[in-house]
PDB file of C-alpha atoms and ligand atoms in Angstrom:
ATOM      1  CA  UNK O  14     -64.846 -88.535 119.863  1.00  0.00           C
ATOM      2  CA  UNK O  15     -67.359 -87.286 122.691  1.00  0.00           C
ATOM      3  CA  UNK O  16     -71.007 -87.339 121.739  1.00  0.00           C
ATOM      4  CA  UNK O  17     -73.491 -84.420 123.010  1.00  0.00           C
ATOM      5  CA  UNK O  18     -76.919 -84.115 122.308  1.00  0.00           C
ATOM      6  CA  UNK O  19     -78.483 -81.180 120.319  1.00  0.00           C
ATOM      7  CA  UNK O  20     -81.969 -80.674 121.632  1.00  0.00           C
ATOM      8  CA  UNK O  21     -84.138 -78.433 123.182  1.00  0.00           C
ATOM      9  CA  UNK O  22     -85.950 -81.625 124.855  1.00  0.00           C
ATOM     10  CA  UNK O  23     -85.728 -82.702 128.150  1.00  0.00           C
ATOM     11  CA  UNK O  24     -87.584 -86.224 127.548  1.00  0.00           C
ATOM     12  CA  UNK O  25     -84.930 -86.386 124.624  1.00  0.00           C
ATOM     13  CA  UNK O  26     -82.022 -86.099 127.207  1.00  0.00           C
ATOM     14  CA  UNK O  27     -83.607 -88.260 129.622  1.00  0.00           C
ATOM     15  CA  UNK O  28     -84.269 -90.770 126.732  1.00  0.00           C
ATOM     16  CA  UNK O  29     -80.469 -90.808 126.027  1.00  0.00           C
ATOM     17  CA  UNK O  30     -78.716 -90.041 129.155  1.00  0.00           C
ATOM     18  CA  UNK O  31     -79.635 -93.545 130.026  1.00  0.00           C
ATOM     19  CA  UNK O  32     -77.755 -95.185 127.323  1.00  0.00           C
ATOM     20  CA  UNK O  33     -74.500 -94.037 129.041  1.00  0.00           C
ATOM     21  CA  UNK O  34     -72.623 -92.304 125.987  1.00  0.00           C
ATOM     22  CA  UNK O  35     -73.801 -88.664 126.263  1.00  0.00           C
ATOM     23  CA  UNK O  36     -70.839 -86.335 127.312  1.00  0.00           C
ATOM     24  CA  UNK O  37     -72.705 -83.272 126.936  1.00  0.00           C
ATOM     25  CA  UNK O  38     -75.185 -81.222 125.128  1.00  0.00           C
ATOM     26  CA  UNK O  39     -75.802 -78.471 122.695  1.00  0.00           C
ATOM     27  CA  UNK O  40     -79.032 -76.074 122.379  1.00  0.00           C
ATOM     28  CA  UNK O  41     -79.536 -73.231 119.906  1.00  0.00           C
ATOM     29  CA  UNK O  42     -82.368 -70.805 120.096  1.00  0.00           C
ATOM     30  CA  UNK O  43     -84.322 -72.489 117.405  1.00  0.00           C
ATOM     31  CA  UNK O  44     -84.478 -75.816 119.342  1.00  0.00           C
ATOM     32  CA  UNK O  45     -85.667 -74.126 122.705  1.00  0.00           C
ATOM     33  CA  UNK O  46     -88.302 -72.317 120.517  1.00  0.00           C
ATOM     34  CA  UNK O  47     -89.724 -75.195 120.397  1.00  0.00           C
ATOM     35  CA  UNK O  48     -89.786 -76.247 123.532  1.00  0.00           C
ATOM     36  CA  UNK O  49     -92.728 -75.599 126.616  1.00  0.00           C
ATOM     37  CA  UNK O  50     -91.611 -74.367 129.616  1.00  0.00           C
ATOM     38  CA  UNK O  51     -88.847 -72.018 130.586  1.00  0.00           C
ATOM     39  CA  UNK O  52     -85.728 -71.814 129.158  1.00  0.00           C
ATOM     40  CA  UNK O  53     -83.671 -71.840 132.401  1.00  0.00           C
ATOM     41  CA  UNK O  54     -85.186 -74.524 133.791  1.00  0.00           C
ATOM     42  CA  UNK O  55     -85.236 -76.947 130.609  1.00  0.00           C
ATOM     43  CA  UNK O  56     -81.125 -75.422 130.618  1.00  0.00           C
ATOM     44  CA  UNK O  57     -80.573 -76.316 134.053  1.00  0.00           C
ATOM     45  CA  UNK O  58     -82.335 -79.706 133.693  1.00  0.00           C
ATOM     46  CA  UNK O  59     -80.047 -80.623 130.649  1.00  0.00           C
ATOM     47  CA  UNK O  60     -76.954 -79.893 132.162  1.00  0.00           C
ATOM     48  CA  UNK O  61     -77.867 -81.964 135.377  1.00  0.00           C
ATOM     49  CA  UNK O  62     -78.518 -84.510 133.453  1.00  0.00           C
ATOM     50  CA  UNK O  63     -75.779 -84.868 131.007  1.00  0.00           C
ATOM     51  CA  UNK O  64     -73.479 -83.462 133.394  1.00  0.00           C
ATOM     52  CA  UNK O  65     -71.132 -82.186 131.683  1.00  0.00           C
ATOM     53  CA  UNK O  66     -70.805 -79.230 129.111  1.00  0.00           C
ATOM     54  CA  UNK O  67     -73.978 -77.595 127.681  1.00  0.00           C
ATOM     55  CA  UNK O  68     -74.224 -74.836 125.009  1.00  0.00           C
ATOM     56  CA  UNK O  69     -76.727 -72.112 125.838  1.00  0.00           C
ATOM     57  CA  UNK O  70     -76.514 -69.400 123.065  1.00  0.00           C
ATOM     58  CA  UNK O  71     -76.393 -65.759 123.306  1.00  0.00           C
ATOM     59  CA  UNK O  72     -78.855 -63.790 120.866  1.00  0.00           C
ATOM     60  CA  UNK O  73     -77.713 -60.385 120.925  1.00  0.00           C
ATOM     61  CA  UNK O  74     -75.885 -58.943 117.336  1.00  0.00           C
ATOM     62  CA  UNK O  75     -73.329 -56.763 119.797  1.00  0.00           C
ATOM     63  CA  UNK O  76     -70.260 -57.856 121.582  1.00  0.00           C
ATOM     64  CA  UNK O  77     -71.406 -56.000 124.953  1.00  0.00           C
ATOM     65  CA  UNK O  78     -74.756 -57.656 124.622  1.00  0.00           C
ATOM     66  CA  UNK O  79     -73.046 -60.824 124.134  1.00  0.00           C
ATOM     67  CA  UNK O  80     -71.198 -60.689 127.061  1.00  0.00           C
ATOM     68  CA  UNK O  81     -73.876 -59.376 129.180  1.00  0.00           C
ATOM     69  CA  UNK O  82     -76.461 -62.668 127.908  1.00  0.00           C
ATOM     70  CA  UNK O  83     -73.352 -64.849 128.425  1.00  0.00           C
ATOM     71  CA  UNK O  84     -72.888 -64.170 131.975  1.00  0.00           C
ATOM     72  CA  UNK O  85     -75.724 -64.468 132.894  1.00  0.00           C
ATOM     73  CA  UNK O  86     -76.645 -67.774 131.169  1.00  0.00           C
ATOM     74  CA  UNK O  87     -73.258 -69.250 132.291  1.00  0.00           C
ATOM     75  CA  UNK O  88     -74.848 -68.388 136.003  1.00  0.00           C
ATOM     76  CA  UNK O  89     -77.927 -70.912 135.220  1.00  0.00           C
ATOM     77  CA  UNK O  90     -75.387 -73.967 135.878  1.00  0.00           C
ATOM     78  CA  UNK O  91     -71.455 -74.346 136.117  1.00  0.00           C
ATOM     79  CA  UNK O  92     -72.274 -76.564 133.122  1.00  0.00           C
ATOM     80  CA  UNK O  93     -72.827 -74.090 131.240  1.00  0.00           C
ATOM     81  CA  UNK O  94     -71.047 -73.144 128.092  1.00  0.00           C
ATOM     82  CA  UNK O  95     -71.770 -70.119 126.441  1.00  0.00           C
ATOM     83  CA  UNK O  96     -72.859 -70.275 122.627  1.00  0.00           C
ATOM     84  CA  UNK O  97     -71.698 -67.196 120.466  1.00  0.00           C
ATOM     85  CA  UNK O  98     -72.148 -67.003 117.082  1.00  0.00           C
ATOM     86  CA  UNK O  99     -69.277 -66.196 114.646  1.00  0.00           C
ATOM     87  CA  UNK O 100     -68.841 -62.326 113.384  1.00  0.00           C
ATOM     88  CA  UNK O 101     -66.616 -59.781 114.344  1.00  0.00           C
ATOM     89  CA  UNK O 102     -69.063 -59.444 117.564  1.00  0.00           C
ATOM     90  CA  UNK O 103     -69.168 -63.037 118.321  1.00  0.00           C
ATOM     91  CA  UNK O 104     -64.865 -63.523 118.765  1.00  0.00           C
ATOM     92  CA  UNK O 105     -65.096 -60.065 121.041  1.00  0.00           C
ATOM     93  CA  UNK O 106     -67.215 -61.978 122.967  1.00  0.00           C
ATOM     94  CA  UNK O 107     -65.459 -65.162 122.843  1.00  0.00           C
ATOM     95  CA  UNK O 108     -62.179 -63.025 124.081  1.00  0.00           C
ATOM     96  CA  UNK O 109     -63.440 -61.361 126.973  1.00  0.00           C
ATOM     97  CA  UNK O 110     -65.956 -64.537 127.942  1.00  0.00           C
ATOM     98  CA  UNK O 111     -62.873 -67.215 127.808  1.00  0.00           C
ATOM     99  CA  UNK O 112     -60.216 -64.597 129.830  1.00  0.00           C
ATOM    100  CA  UNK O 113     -62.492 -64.473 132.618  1.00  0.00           C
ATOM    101  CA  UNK O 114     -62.799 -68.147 132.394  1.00  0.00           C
ATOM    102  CA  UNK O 115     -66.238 -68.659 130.774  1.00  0.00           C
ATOM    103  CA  UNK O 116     -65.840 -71.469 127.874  1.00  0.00           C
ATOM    104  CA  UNK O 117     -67.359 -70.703 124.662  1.00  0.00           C
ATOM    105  CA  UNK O 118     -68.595 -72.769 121.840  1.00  0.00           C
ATOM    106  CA  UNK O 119     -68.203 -70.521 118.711  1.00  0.00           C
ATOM    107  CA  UNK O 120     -71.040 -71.639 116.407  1.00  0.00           C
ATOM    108  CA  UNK O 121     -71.674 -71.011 112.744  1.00  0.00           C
ATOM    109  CA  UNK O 122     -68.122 -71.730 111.671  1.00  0.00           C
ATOM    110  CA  UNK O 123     -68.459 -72.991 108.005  1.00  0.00           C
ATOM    111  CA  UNK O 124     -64.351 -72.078 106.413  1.00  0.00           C
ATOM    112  CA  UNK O 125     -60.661 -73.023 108.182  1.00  0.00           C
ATOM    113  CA  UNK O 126     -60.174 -69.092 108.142  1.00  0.00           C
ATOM    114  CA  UNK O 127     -63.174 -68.877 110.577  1.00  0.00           C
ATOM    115  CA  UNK O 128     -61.811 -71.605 112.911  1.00  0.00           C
ATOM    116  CA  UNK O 129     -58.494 -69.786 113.186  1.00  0.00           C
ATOM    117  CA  UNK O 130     -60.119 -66.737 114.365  1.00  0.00           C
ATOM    118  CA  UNK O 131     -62.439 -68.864 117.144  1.00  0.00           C
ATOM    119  CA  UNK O 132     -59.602 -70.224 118.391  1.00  0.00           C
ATOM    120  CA  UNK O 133     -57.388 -67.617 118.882  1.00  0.00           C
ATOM    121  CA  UNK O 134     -60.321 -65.912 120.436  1.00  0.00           C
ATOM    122  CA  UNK O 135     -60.018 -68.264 122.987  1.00  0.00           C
ATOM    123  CA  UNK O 136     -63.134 -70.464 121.796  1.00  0.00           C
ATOM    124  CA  UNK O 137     -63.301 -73.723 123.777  1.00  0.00           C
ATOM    125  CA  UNK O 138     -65.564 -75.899 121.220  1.00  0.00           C
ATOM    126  CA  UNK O 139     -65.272 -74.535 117.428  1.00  0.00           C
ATOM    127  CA  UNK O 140     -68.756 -75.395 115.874  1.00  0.00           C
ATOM    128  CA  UNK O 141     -68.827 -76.339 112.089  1.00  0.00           C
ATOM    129  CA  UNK O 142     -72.418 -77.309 110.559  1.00  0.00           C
ATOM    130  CA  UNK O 143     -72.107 -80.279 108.437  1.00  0.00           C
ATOM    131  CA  UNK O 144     -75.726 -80.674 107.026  1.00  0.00           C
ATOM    132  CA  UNK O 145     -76.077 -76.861 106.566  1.00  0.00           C
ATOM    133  CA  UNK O 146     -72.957 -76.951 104.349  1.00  0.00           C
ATOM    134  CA  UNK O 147     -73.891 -80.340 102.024  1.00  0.00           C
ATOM    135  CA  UNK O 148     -77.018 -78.805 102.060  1.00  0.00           C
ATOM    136  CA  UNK O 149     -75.914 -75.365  99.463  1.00  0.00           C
ATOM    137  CA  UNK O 150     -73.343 -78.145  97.929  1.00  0.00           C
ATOM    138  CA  UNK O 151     -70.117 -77.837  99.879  1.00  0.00           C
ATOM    139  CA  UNK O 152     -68.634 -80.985 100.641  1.00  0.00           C
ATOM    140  CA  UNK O 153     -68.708 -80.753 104.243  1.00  0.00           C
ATOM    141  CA  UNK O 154     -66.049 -83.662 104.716  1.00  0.00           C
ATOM    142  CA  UNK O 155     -63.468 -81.259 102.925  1.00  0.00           C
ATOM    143  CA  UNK O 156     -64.408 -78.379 105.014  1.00  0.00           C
ATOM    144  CA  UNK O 157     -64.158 -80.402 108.367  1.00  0.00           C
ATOM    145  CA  UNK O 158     -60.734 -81.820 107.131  1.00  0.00           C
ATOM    146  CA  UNK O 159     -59.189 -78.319 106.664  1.00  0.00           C
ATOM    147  CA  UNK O 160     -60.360 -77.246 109.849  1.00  0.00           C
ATOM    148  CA  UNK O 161     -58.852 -80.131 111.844  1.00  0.00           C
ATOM    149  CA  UNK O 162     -56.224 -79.789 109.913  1.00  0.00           C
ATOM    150  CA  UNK O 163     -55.590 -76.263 110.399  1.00  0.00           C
ATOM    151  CA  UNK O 164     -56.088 -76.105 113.982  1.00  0.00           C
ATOM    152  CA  UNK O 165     -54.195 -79.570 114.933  1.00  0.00           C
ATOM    153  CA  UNK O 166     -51.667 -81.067 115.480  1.00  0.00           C
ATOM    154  CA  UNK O 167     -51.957 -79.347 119.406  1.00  0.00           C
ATOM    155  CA  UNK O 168     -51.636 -75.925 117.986  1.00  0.00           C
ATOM    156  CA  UNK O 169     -54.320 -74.470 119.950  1.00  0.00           C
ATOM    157  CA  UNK O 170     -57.046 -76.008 123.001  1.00  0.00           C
ATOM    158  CA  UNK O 171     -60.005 -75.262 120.962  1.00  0.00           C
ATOM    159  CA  UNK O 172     -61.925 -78.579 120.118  1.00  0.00           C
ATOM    160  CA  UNK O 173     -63.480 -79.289 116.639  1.00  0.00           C
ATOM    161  CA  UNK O 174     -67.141 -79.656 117.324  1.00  0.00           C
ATOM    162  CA  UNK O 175     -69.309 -81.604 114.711  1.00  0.00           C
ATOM    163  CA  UNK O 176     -72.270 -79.937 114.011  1.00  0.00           C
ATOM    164  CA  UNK O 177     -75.700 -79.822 112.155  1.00  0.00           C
ATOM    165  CA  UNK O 178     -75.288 -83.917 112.070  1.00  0.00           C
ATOM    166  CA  UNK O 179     -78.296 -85.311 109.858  1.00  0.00           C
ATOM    167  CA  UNK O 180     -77.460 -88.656 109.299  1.00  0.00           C
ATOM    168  CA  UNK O 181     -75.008 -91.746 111.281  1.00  0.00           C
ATOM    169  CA  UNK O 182     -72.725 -90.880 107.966  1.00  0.00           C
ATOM    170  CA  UNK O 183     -71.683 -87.624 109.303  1.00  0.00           C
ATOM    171  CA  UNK O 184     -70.999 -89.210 113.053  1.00  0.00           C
ATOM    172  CA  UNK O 185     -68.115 -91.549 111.189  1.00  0.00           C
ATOM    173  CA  UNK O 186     -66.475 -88.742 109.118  1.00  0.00           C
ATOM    174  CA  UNK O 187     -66.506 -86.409 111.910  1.00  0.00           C
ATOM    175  CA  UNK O 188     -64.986 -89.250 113.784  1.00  0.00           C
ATOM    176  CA  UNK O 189     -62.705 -90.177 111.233  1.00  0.00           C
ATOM    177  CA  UNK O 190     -61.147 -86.798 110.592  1.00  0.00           C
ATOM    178  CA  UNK O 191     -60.342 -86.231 114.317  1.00  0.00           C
ATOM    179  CA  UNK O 192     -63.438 -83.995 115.678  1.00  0.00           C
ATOM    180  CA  UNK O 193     -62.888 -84.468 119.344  1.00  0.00           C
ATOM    181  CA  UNK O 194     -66.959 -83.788 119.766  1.00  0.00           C
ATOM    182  CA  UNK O 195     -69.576 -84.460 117.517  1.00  0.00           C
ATOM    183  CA  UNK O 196     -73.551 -83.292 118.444  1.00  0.00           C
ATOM    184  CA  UNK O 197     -76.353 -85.111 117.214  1.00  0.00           C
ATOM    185  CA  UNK O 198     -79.920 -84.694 117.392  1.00  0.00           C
ATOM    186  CA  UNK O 199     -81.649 -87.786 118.871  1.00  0.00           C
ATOM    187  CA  UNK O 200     -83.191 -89.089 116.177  1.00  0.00           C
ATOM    188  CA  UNK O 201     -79.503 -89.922 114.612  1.00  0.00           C
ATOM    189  CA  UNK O 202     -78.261 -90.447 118.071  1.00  0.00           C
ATOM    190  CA  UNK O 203     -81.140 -93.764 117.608  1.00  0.00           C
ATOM    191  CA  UNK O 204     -80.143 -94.293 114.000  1.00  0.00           C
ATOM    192  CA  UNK O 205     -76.299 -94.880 115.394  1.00  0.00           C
ATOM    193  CA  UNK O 206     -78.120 -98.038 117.443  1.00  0.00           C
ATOM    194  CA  UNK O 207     -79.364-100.132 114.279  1.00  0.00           C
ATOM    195  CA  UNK O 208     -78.058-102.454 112.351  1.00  0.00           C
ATOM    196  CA  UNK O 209     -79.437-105.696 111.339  1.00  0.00           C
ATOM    197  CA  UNK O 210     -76.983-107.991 112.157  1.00  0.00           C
ATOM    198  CA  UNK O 211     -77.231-107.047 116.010  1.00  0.00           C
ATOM    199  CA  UNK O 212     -81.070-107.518 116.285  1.00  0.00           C
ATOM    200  CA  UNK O 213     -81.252-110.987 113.915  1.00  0.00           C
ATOM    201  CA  UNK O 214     -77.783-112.039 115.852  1.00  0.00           C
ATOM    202  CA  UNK O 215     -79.608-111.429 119.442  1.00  0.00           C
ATOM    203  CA  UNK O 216     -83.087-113.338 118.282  1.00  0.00           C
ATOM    204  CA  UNK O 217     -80.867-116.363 117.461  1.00  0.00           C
ATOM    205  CA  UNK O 218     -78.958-116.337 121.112  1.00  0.00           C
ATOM    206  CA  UNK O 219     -82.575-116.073 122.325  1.00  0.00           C
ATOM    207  CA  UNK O 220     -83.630-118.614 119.945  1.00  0.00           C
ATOM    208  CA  UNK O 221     -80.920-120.762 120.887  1.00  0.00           C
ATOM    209  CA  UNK O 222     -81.057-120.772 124.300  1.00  0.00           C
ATOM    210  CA  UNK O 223     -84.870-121.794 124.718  1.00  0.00           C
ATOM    211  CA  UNK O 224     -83.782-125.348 123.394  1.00  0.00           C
ATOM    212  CA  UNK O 225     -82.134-125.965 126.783  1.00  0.00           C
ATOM    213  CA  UNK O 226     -84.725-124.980 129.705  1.00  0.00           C
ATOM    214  CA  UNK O 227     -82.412-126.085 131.918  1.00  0.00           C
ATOM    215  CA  UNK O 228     -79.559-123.863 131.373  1.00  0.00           C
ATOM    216  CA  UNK O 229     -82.079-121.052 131.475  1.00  0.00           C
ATOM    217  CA  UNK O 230     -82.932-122.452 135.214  1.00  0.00           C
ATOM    218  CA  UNK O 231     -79.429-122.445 135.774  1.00  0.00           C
ATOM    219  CA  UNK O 232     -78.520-118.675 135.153  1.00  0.00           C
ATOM    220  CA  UNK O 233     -81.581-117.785 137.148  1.00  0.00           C
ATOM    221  CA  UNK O 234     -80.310-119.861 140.010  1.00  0.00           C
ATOM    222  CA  UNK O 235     -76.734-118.110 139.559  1.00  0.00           C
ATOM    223  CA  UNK O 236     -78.418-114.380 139.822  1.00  0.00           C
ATOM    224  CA  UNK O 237     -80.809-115.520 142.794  1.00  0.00           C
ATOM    225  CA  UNK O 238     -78.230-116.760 144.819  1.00  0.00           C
ATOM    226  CA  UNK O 239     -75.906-113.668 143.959  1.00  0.00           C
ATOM    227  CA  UNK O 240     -78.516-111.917 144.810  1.00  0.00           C
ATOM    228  CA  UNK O 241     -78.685-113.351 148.103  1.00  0.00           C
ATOM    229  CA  UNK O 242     -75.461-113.626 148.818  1.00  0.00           C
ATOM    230  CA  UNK O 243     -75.271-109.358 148.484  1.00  0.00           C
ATOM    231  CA  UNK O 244     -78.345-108.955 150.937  1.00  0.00           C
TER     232      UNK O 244
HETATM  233  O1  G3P X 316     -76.922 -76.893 117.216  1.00  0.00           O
HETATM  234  C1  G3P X 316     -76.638 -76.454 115.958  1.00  0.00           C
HETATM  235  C2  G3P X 316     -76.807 -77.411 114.790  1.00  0.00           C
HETATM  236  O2  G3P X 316     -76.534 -78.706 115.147  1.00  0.00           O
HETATM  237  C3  G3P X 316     -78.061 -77.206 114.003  1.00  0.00           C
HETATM  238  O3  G3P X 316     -78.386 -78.259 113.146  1.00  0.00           O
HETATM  239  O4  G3P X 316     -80.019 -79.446 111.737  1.00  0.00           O
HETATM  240  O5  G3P X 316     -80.464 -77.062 112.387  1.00  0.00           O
HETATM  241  O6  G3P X 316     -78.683 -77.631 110.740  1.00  0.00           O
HETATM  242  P1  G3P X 316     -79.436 -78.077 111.943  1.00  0.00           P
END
């Protein structure tokens, strides 16, 4: 499963573009809300530095309007993929968007039904919001299932895109179930890292290694003389 970021932040993508796992990104218009500066730049940014696929969304309620904001976004960066949210509208857009070769994320998918019309649309990410949905009491595991299900196996190109992701638990279903993308915000991107076992296990390697000085003196001597040796 490839991981994307879903942020509005630039230090957020910096942050975790370093960590070499980001394969893209996600925005919505509530996350650049937040956000100083303007939105193409902060767009741009994020796609340079994930480089790779990054969801800018349209915010217009017709199709035409849609397709208009979509262009034009999808002209900020080649990384760009255009966000369209799900009505009757939204898969218009999707059609004409995707046949001229512009891939769309379809977001706000929350049934099966809805990710069978995205991806007949042409949609080339199919969003479902996980935390939305367990937050009015639908299991969103169950939902997620009969969408992968539905669409897979290789019945259409559209990917299953894990939404709305609000705690490492929803990473390892959306995983689990086949999502081929799953978008997190960072702080559960930082959550993912922990686990107490890794930081006790690397104190005692530390730990361990102090009682002999002299293999310590040794590694150095083995990265110097690399080091040296590469000049
Ligand atoms: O990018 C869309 C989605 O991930 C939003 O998540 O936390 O606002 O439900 P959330």
């Amino acid at each position: 499963m490839k991981l994307f970021i879903d942020t509005g932040s630039v230090a957020e993508v910096e942050e975790i573009a370093g960590w070499g796992i980001l394969s893209g990104a996600t925005t919505n218009p509530s996350l650049l809300a937040k956000e100083q500066g303007e939105p193409g730049d902060i767009i741009r940014r994020i796609c340079d530095l994930v480089d790779g696929p990054t969801s800018a969304e349209v915010v217009s309620t017709d199709a035409a309007g849609m397709v208009a904001e979509g262009r034009a976004l999808h002209e900020l960066h080649e990384h760009v993929v255009v966000k369209t949210p799900f009505s009757k509208e939204g898969l218009a857009a999707c059609k004409e968007l995707s046949s001229d070769g512009i891939p769309v994320n379809m977001t706000l998918v929350f049934s099966a039904n809805q990710a069978l019309l995205a991806a007949e649309a042409g949609a080339t990410y199919i969003s479902c919001f996980m935390g939305r949905l367990d937050d009015i009491s639908i299991d969103s595991t169950e939902v997620v299932r009969e969408i992968v299900e539905a669409l897979r196996p290789g019945r259409t190109a559209s990917q299953v895109l894990a939404a709305s992701m609000r705690h490492p638990g929803h990473m390892v279903t959306a995983a689990r179930l086949g999502c081929e993308v799953s978008t997190a915000p960072a702080k559960v991107l930082r959550q993912m890292l922990d686990h107490p076992l890794t930081s006790a296990g690397i104190e005692r390697f530390a730990a361990d290694w102090k009682t002999r000085p002299e293999f310590a003196e040794w590694l150095r001597g083995l990265v110097d003389a690399r080091a040296a040796s590469v000049r």
